[in-house]
mmCIF file of C-alpha atoms in Angstrom:
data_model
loop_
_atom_site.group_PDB
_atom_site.id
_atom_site.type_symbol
_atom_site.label_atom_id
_atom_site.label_comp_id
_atom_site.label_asym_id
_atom_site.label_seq_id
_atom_site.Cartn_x
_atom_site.Cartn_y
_atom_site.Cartn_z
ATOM 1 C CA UNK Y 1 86.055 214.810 0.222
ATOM 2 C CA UNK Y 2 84.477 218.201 0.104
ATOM 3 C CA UNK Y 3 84.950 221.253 1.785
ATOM 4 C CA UNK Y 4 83.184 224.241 2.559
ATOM 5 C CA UNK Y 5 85.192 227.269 2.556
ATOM 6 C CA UNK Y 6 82.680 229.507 4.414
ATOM 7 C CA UNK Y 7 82.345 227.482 7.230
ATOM 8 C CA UNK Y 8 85.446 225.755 7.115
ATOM 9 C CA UNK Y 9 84.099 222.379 7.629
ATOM 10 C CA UNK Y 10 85.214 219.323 5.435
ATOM 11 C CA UNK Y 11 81.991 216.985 4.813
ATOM 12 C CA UNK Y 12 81.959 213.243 4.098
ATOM 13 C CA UNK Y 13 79.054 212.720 1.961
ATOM 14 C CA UNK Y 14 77.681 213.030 -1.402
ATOM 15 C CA UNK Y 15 75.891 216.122 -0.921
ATOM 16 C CA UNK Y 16 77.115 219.219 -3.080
ATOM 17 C CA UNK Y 17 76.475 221.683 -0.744
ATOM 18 C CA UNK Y 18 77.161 223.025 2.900
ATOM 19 C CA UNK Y 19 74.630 221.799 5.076
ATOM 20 C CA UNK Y 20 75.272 224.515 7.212
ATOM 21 C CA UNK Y 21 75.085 227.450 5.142
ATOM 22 C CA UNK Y 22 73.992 225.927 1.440
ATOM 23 C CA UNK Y 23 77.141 227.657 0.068
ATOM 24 C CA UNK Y 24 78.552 225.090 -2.707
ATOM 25 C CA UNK Y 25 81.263 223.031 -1.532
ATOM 26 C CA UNK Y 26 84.666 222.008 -3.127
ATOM 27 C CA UNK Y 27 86.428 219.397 -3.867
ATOM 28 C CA UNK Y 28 89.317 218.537 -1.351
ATOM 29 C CA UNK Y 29 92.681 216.617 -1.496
ATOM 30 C CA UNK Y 30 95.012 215.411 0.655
ATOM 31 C CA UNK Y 31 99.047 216.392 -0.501
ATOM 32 C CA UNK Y 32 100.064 213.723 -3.035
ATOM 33 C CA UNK Y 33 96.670 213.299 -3.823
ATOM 34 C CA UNK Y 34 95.680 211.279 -1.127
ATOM 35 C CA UNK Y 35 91.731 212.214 -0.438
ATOM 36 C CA UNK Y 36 91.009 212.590 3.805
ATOM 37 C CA UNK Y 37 87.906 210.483 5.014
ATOM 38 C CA UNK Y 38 86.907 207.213 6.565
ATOM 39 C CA UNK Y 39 86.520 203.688 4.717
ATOM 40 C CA UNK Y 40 83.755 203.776 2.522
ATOM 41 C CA UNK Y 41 82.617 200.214 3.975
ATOM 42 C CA UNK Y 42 79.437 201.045 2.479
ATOM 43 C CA UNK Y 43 80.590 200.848 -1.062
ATOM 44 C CA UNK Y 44 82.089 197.448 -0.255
ATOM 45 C CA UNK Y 45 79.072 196.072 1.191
ATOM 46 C CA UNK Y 46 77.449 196.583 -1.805
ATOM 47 C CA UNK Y 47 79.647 195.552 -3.869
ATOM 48 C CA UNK Y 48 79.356 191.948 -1.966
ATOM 49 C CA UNK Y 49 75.941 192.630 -2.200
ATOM 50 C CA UNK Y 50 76.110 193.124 -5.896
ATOM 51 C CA UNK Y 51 78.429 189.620 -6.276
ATOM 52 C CA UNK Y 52 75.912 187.577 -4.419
ATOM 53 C CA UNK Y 53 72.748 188.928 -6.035
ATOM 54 C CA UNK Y 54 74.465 188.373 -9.518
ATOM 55 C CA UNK Y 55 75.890 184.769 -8.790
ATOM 56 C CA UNK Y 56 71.914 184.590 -7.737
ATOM 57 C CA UNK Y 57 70.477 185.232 -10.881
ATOM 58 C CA UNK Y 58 73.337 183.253 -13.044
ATOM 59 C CA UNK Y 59 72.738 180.366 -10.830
ATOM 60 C CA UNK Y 60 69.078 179.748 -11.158
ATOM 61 C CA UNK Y 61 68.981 180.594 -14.832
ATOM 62 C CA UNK Y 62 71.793 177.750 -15.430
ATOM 63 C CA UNK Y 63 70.031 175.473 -13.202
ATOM 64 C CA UNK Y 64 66.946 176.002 -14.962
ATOM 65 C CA UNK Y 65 68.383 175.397 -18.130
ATOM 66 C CA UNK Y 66 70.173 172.117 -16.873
ATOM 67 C CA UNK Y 67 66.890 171.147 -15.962
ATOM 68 C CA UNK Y 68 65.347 171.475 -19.411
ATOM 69 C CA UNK Y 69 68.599 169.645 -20.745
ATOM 70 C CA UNK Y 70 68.202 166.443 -18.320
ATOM 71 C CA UNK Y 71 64.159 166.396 -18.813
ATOM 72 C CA UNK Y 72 65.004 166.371 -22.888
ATOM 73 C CA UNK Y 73 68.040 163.972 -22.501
ATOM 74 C CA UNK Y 74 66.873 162.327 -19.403
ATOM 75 C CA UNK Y 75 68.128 158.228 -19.433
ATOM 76 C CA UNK Y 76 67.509 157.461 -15.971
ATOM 77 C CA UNK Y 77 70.081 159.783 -13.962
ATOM 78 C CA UNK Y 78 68.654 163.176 -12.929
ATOM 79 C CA UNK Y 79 72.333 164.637 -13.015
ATOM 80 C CA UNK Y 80 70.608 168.431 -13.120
ATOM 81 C CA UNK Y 81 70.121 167.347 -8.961
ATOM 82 C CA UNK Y 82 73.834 166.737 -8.997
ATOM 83 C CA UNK Y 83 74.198 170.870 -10.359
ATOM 84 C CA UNK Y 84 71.600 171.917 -8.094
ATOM 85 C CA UNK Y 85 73.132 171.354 -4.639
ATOM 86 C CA UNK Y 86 76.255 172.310 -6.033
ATOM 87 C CA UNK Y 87 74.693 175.170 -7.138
ATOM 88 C CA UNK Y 88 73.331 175.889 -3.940
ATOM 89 C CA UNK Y 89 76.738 174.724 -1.969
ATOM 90 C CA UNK Y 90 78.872 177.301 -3.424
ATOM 91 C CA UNK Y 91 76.049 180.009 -2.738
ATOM 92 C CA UNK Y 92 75.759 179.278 0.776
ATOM 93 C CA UNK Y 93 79.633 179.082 1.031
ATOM 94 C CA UNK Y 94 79.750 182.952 -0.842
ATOM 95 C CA UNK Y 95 76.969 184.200 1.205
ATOM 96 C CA UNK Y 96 78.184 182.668 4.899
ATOM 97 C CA UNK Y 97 81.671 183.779 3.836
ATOM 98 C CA UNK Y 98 81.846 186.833 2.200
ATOM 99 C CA UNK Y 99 78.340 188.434 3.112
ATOM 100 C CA UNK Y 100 78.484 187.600 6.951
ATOM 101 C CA UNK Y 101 82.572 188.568 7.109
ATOM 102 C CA UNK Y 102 82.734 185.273 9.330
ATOM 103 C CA UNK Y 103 86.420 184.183 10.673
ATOM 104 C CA UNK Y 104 88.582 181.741 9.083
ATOM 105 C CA UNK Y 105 88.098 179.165 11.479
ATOM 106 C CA UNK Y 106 83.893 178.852 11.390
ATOM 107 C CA UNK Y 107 84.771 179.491 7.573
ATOM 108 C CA UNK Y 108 86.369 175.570 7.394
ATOM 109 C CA UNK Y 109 84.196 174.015 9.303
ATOM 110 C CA UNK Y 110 81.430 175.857 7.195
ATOM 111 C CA UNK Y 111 83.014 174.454 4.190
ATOM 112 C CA UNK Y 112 84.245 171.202 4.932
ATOM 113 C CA UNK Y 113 80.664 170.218 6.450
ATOM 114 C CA UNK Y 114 79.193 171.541 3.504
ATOM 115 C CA UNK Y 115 81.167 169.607 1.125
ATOM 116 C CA UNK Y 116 80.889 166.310 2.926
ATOM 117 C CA UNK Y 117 76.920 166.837 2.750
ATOM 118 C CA UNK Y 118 76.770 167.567 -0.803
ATOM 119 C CA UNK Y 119 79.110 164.675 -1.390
ATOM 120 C CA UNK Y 120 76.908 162.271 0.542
ATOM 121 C CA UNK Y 121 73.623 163.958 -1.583
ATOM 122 C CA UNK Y 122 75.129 162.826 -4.374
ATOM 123 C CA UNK Y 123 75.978 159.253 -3.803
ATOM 124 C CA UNK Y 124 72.457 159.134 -2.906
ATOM 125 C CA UNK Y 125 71.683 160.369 -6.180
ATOM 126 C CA UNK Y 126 73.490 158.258 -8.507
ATOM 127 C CA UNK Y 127 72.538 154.990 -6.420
ATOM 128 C CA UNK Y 128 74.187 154.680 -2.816
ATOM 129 C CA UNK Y 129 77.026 152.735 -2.584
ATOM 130 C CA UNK Y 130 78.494 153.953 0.218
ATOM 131 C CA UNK Y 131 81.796 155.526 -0.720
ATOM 132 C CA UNK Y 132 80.618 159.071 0.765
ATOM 133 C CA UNK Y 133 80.469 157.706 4.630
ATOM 134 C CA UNK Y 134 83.222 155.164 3.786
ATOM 135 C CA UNK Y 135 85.615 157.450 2.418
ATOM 136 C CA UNK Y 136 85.090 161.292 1.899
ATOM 137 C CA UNK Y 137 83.609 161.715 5.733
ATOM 138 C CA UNK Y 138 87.191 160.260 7.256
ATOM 139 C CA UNK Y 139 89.114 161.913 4.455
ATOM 140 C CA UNK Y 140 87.268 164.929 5.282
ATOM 141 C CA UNK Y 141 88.460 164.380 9.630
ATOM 142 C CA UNK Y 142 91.762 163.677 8.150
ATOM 143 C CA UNK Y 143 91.807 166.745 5.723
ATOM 144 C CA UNK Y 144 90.519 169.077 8.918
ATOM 145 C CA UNK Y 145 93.706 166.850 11.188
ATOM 146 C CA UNK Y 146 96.671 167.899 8.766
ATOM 147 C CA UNK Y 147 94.733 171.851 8.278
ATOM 148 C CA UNK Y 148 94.953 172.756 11.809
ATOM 149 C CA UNK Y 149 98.504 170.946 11.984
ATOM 150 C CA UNK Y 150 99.590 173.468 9.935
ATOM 151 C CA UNK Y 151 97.723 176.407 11.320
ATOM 152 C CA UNK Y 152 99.304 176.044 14.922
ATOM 153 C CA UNK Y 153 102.626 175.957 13.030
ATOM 154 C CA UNK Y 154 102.392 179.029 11.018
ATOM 155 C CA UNK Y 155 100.485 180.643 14.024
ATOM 156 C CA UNK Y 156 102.855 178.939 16.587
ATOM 157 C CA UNK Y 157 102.908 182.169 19.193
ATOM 158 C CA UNK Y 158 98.856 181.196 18.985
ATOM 159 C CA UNK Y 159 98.334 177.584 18.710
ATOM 160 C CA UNK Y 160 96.464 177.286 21.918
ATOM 161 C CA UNK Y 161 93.248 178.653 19.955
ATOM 162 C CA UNK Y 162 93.255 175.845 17.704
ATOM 163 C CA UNK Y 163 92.448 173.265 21.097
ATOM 164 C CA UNK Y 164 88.515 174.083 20.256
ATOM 165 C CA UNK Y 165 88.467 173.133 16.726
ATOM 166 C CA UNK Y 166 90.720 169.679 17.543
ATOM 167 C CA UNK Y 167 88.549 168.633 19.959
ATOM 168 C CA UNK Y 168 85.700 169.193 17.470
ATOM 169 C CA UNK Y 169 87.167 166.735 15.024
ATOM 170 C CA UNK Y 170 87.786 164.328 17.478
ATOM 171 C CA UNK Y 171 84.311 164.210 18.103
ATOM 172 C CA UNK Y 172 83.318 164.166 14.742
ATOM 173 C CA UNK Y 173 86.139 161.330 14.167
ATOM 174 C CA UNK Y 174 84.339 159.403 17.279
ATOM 175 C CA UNK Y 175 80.556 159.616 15.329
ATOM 176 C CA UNK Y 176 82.295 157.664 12.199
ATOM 177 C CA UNK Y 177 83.456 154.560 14.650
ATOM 178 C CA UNK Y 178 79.738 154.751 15.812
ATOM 179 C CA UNK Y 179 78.505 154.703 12.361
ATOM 180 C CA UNK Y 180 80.618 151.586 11.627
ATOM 181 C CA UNK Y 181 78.865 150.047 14.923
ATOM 182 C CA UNK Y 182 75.522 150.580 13.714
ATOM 183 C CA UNK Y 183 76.006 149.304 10.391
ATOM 184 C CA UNK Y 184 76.372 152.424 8.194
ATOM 185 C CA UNK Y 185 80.305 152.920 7.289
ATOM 186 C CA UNK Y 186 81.002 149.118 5.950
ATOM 187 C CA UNK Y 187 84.634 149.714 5.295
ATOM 188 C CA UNK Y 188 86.138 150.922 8.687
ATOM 189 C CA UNK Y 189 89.797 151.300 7.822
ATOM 190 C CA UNK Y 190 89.899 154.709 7.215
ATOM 191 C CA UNK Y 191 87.763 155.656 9.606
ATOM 192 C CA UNK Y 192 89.521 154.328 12.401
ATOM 193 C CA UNK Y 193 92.710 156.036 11.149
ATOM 194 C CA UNK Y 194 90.499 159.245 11.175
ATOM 195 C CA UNK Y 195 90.053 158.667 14.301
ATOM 196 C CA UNK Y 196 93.392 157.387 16.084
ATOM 197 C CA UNK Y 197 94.748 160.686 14.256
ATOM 198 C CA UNK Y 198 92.379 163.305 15.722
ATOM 199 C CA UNK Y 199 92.747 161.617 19.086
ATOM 200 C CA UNK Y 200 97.129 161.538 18.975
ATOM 201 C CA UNK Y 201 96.950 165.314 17.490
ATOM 202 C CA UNK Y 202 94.693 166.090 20.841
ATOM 203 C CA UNK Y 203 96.355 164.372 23.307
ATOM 204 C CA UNK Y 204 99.419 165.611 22.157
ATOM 205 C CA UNK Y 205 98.239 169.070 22.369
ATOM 206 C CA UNK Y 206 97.148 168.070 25.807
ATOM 207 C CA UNK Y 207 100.229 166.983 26.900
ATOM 208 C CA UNK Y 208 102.737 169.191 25.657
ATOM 209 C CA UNK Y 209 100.688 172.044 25.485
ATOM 210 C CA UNK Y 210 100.061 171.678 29.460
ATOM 211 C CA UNK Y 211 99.061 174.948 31.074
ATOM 212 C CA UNK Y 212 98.540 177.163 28.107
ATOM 213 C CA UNK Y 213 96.172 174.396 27.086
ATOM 214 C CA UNK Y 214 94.801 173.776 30.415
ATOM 215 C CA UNK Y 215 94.106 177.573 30.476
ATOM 216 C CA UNK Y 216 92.802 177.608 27.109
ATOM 217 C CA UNK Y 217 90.106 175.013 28.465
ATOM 218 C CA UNK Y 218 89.336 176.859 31.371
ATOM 219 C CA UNK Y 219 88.621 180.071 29.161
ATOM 220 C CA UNK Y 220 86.383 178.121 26.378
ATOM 221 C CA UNK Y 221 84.190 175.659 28.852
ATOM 222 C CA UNK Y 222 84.309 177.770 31.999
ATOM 223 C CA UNK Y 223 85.822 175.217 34.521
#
């Protein structure tokens, strides 16, 4: 921080001089050498700035390399695909959650979503077997069950504001028993644990919970 002696005015930016009488300003400290000012939350925001741009660049020069690699070496699998969404997966993920400062919770559901997609891409890429819907999307409900398990206990004076993102997966949970219906999931078993899970975890909620749940309803859907 700088200060202007003349005027006897400290000022927070990078100018050298008073901006009130041009007199030259000095440098300012706080005892124990603790400097007086605000955050500089610009300086961080470009320093994300900086991260993204430069995991940017690295990433399309190494996909464009892998792409050269598998066209030279190509035997039928274009793995450089595979790369590519990861690629892209983990830049999304850095720019959603660093860039954009989003909160844990959206954070999870960012990246769990995320990762069951680009799982699902590639089983389609390497020949579709159907191990993505029949076992990574239920793993993924089940992963998402036992993560907000143990969110409401560390946060137990706060579990109520958990309800939203259990009723979520039960839903979710609910669309894999309909893909099994219409043909799509082929082995079931784990999907119907998926879902018998998110539905006991959200009754019991429910039910023990009682009114700060029932209040916690009211506030998120208004009734």
């Amino acid at each position: 921080m700088k200060k202007c002696k003349k005027c006897n005015v400290e000022i927070l930016d990078e100018t050298t001089v008073c901006p009130l009488c041009r007199n030259v300003l000095e440098e300012t400290e706080e005892p124990g050498g603790v400097a007086v000012g605000y955050p500089d939350v610009k300086g961080t925001v470009k320093k994300l700035n900086f991260v993204v741009r430069l995991y940017s660049f690295l990433a399309i020069v190494t996909e464009v390399v892998l792409i050269i690699i598998n066209y030279l070496t190509y035997d039928g699998l274009w793995w450089s695909a595979i790369t590519g969404i990861s690629i892209l997966y983990f830049y999304i993920t850095l720019k959603y959650s660093i860039q954009k400062n989003s909160g844990y919770r959206s954070v999870i559901w960012f990246q769990v979503i995320g990762a069951v997609l680009l799982v699902i891409a590639v089983d389609n890429i390497v020949g579709y077997q159907g191990w993505s819907v029949n076992y990574v999307v239920p793993g993924a409900i089940l992963l998402l069950d036992v993560t907000i398990m143990v969110l409401m206990l560390v946060n137990m004076a706060n579990w109520q504001s958990y309800l939203l993102m259990q009723i979520c997966t039960a839903l979710v949970s609910i669309m894999g028993l309909v893909m099994w219906y219409l043909g799509v999931i082929t082995r079931p078993v784990l999907s119907i644990i998926a879902a018998a899970v998110s539905a006991c975890l959200l009754l019991a909620t429910l039910i023990f919970g009682d009114r700060r749940a029932k209040t916690e309803l009211k506030r998120r859907f208004h009734v």
